[in-house]
Short mmCIF file of N, CA and C in Angstrom, two decimals:
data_model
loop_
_atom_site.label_atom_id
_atom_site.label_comp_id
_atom_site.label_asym_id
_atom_site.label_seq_id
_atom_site.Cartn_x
_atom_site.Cartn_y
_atom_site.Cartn_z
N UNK A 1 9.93 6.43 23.40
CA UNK A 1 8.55 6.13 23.69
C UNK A 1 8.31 4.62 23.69
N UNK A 2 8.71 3.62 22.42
CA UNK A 2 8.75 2.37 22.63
C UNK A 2 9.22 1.98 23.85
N UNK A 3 10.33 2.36 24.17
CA UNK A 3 11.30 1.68 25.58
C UNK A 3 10.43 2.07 26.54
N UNK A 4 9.47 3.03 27.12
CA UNK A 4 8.78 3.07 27.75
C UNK A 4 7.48 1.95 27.97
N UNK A 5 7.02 2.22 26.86
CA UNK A 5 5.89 1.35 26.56
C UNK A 5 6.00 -0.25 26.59
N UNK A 6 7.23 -0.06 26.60
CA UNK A 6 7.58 -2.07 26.88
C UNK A 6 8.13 -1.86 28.08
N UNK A 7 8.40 -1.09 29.00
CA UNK A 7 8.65 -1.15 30.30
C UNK A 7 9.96 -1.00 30.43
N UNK A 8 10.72 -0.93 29.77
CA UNK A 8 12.34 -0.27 30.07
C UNK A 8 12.45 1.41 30.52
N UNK A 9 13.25 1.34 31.02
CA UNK A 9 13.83 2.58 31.88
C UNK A 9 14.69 3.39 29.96
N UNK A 10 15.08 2.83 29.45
CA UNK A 10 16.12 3.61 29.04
C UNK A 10 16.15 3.20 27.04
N UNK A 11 16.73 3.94 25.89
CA UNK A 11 16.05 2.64 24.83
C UNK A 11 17.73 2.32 24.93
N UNK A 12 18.84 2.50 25.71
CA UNK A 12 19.28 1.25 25.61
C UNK A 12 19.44 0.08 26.38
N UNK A 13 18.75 0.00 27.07
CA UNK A 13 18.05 -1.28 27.80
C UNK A 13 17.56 -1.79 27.10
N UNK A 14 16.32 -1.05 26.48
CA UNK A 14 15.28 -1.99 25.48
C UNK A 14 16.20 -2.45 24.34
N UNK A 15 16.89 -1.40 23.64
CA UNK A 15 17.87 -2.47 22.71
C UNK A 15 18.44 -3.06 22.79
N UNK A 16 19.14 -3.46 23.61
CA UNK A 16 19.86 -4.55 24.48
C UNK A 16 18.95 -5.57 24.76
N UNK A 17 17.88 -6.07 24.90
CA UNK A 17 16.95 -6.74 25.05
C UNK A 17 16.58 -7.46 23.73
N UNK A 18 15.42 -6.45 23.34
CA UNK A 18 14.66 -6.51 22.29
C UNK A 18 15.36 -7.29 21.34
N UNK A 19 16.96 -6.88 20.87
CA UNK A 19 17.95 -7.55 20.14
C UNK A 19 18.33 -8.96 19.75
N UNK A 20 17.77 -9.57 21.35
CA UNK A 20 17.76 -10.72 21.79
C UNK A 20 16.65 -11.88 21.28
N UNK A 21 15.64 -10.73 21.40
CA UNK A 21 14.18 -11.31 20.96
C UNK A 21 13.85 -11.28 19.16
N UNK A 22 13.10 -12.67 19.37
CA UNK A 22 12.30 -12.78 18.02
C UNK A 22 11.94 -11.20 17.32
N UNK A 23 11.86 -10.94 16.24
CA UNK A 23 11.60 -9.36 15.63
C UNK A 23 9.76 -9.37 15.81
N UNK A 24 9.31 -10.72 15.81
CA UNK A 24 7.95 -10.51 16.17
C UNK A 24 7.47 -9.92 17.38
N UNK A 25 8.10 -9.67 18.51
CA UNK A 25 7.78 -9.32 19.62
C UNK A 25 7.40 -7.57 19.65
N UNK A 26 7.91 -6.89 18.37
CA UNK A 26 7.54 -5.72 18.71
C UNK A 26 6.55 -5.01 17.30
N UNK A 27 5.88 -6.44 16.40
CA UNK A 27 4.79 -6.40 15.43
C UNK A 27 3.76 -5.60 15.80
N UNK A 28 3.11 -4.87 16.97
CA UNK A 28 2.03 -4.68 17.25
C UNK A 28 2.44 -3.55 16.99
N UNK A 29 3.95 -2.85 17.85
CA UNK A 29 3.67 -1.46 17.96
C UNK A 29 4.54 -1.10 16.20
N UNK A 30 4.92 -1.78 15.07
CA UNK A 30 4.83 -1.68 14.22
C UNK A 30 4.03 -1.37 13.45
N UNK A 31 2.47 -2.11 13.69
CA UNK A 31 1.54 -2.03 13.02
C UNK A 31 0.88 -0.96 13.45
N UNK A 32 1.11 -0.07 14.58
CA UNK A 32 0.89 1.27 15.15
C UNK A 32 1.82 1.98 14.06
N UNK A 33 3.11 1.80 14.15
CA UNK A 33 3.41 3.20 13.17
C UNK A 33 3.30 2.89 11.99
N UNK A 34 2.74 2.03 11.55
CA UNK A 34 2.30 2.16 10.09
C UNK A 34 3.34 1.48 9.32
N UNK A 35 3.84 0.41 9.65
CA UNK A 35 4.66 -0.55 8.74
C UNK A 35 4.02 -1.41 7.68
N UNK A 36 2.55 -1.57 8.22
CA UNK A 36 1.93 -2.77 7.85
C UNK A 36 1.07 -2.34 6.92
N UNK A 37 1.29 -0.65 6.30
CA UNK A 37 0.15 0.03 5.54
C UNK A 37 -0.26 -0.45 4.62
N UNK A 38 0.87 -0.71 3.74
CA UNK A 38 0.91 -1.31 2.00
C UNK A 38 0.24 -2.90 2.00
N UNK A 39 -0.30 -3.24 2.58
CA UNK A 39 -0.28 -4.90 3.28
C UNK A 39 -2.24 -4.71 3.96
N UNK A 40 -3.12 -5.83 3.32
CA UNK A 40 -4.35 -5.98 3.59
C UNK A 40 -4.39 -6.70 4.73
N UNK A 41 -5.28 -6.06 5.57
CA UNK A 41 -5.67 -6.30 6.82
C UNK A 41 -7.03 -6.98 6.91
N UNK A 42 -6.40 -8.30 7.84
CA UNK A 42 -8.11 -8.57 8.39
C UNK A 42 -7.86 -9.06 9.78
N UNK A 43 -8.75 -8.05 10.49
CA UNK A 43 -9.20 -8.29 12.00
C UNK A 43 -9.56 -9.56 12.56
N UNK A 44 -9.26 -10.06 13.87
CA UNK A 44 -9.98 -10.90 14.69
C UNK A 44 -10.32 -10.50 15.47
N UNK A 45 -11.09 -11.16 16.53
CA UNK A 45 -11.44 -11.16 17.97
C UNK A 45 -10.24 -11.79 18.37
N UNK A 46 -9.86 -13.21 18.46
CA UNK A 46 -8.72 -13.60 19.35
C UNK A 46 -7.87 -14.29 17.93
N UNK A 47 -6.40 -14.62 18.33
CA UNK A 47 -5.41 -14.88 17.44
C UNK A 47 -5.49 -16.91 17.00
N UNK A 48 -6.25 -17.00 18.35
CA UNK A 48 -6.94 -18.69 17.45
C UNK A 48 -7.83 -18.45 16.00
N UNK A 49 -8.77 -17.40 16.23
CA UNK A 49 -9.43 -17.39 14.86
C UNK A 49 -8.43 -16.92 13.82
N UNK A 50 -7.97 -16.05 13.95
CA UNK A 50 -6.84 -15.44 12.77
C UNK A 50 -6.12 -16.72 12.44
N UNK A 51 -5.25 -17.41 13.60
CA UNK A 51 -4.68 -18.61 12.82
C UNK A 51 -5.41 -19.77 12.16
N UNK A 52 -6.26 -19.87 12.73
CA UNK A 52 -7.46 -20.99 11.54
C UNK A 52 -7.91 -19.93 10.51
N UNK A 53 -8.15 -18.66 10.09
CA UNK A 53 -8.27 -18.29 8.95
C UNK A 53 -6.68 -18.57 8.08
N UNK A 54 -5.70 -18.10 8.77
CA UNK A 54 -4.56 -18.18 7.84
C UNK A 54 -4.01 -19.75 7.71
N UNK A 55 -4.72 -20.75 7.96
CA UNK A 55 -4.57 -22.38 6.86
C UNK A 55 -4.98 -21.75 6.14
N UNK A 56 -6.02 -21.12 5.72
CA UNK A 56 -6.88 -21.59 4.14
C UNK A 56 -6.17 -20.28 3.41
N UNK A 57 -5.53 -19.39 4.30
CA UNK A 57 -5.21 -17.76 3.22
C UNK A 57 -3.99 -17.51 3.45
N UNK A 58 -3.47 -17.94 4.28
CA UNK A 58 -2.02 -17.74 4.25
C UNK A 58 -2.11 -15.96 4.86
N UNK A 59 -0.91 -15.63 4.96
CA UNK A 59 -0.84 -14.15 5.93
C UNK A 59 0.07 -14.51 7.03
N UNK A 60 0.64 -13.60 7.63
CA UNK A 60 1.50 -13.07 8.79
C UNK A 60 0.17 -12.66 9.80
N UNK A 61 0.23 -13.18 10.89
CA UNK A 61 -0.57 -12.87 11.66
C UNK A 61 0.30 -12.19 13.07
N UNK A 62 -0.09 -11.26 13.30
CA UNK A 62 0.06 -10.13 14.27
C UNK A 62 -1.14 -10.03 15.76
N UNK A 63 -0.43 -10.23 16.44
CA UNK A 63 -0.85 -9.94 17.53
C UNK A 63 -1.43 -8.65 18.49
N UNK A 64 -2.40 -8.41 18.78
CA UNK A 64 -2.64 -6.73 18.78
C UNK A 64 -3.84 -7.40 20.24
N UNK A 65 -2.92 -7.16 21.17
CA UNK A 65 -3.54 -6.64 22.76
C UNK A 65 -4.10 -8.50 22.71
N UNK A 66 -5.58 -8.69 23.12
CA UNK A 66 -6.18 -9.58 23.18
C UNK A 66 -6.73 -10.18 21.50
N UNK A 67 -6.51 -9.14 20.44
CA UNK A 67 -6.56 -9.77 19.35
C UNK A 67 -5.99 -9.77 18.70
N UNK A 68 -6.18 -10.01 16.85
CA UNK A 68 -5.00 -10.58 15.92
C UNK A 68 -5.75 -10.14 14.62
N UNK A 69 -4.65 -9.10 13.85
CA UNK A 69 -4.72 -9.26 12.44
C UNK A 69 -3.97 -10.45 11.53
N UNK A 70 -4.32 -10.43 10.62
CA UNK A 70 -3.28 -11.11 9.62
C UNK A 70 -3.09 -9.96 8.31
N UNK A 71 -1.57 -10.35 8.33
CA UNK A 71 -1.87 -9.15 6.89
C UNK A 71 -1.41 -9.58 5.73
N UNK A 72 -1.78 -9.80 4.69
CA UNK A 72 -1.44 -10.25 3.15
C UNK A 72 -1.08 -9.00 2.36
N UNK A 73 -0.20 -9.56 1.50
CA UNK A 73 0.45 -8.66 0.36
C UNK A 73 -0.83 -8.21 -0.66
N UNK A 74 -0.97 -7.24 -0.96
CA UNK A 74 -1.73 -6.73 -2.31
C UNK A 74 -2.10 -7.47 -3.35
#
């Protein structure tokens, strides 16, 4: 289903790829299956605001379509 959803024909195409790439590139559909559960979430509108919130709070900021969570540890 991933290999689809990123546009590969096959998942070993996409792993063959993906492998290649930063592990951030597939954060979003992570935060779809629920990797990011244990971990506090805060929403943006676009990923400029998330990154000027995370100077002052620190967080992993995630990319999601046209916007951006950041997520902090508990």
């Amino acid at each position: 289903m991933l290999a689809i959803e990123l546009g590969y024909p096959t998942w070993d195409a996409c792993k063959a790829d993906i492998d290649t790439r930063e592990p951030a590139c597939i954060d979003r559909y992570r935060l779809d299956a629920g990797a990011f559960n244990d971990f506090e979430k805060n929403w943006f509108a676009s990923e400029p605001e998330a990154l000027d919130w995370q100077r002052s709070h620190g967080g992993y900021i995630v990319r999601y379509a046209g916007q951006a969570v950041a997520i902090l540890k508990r």
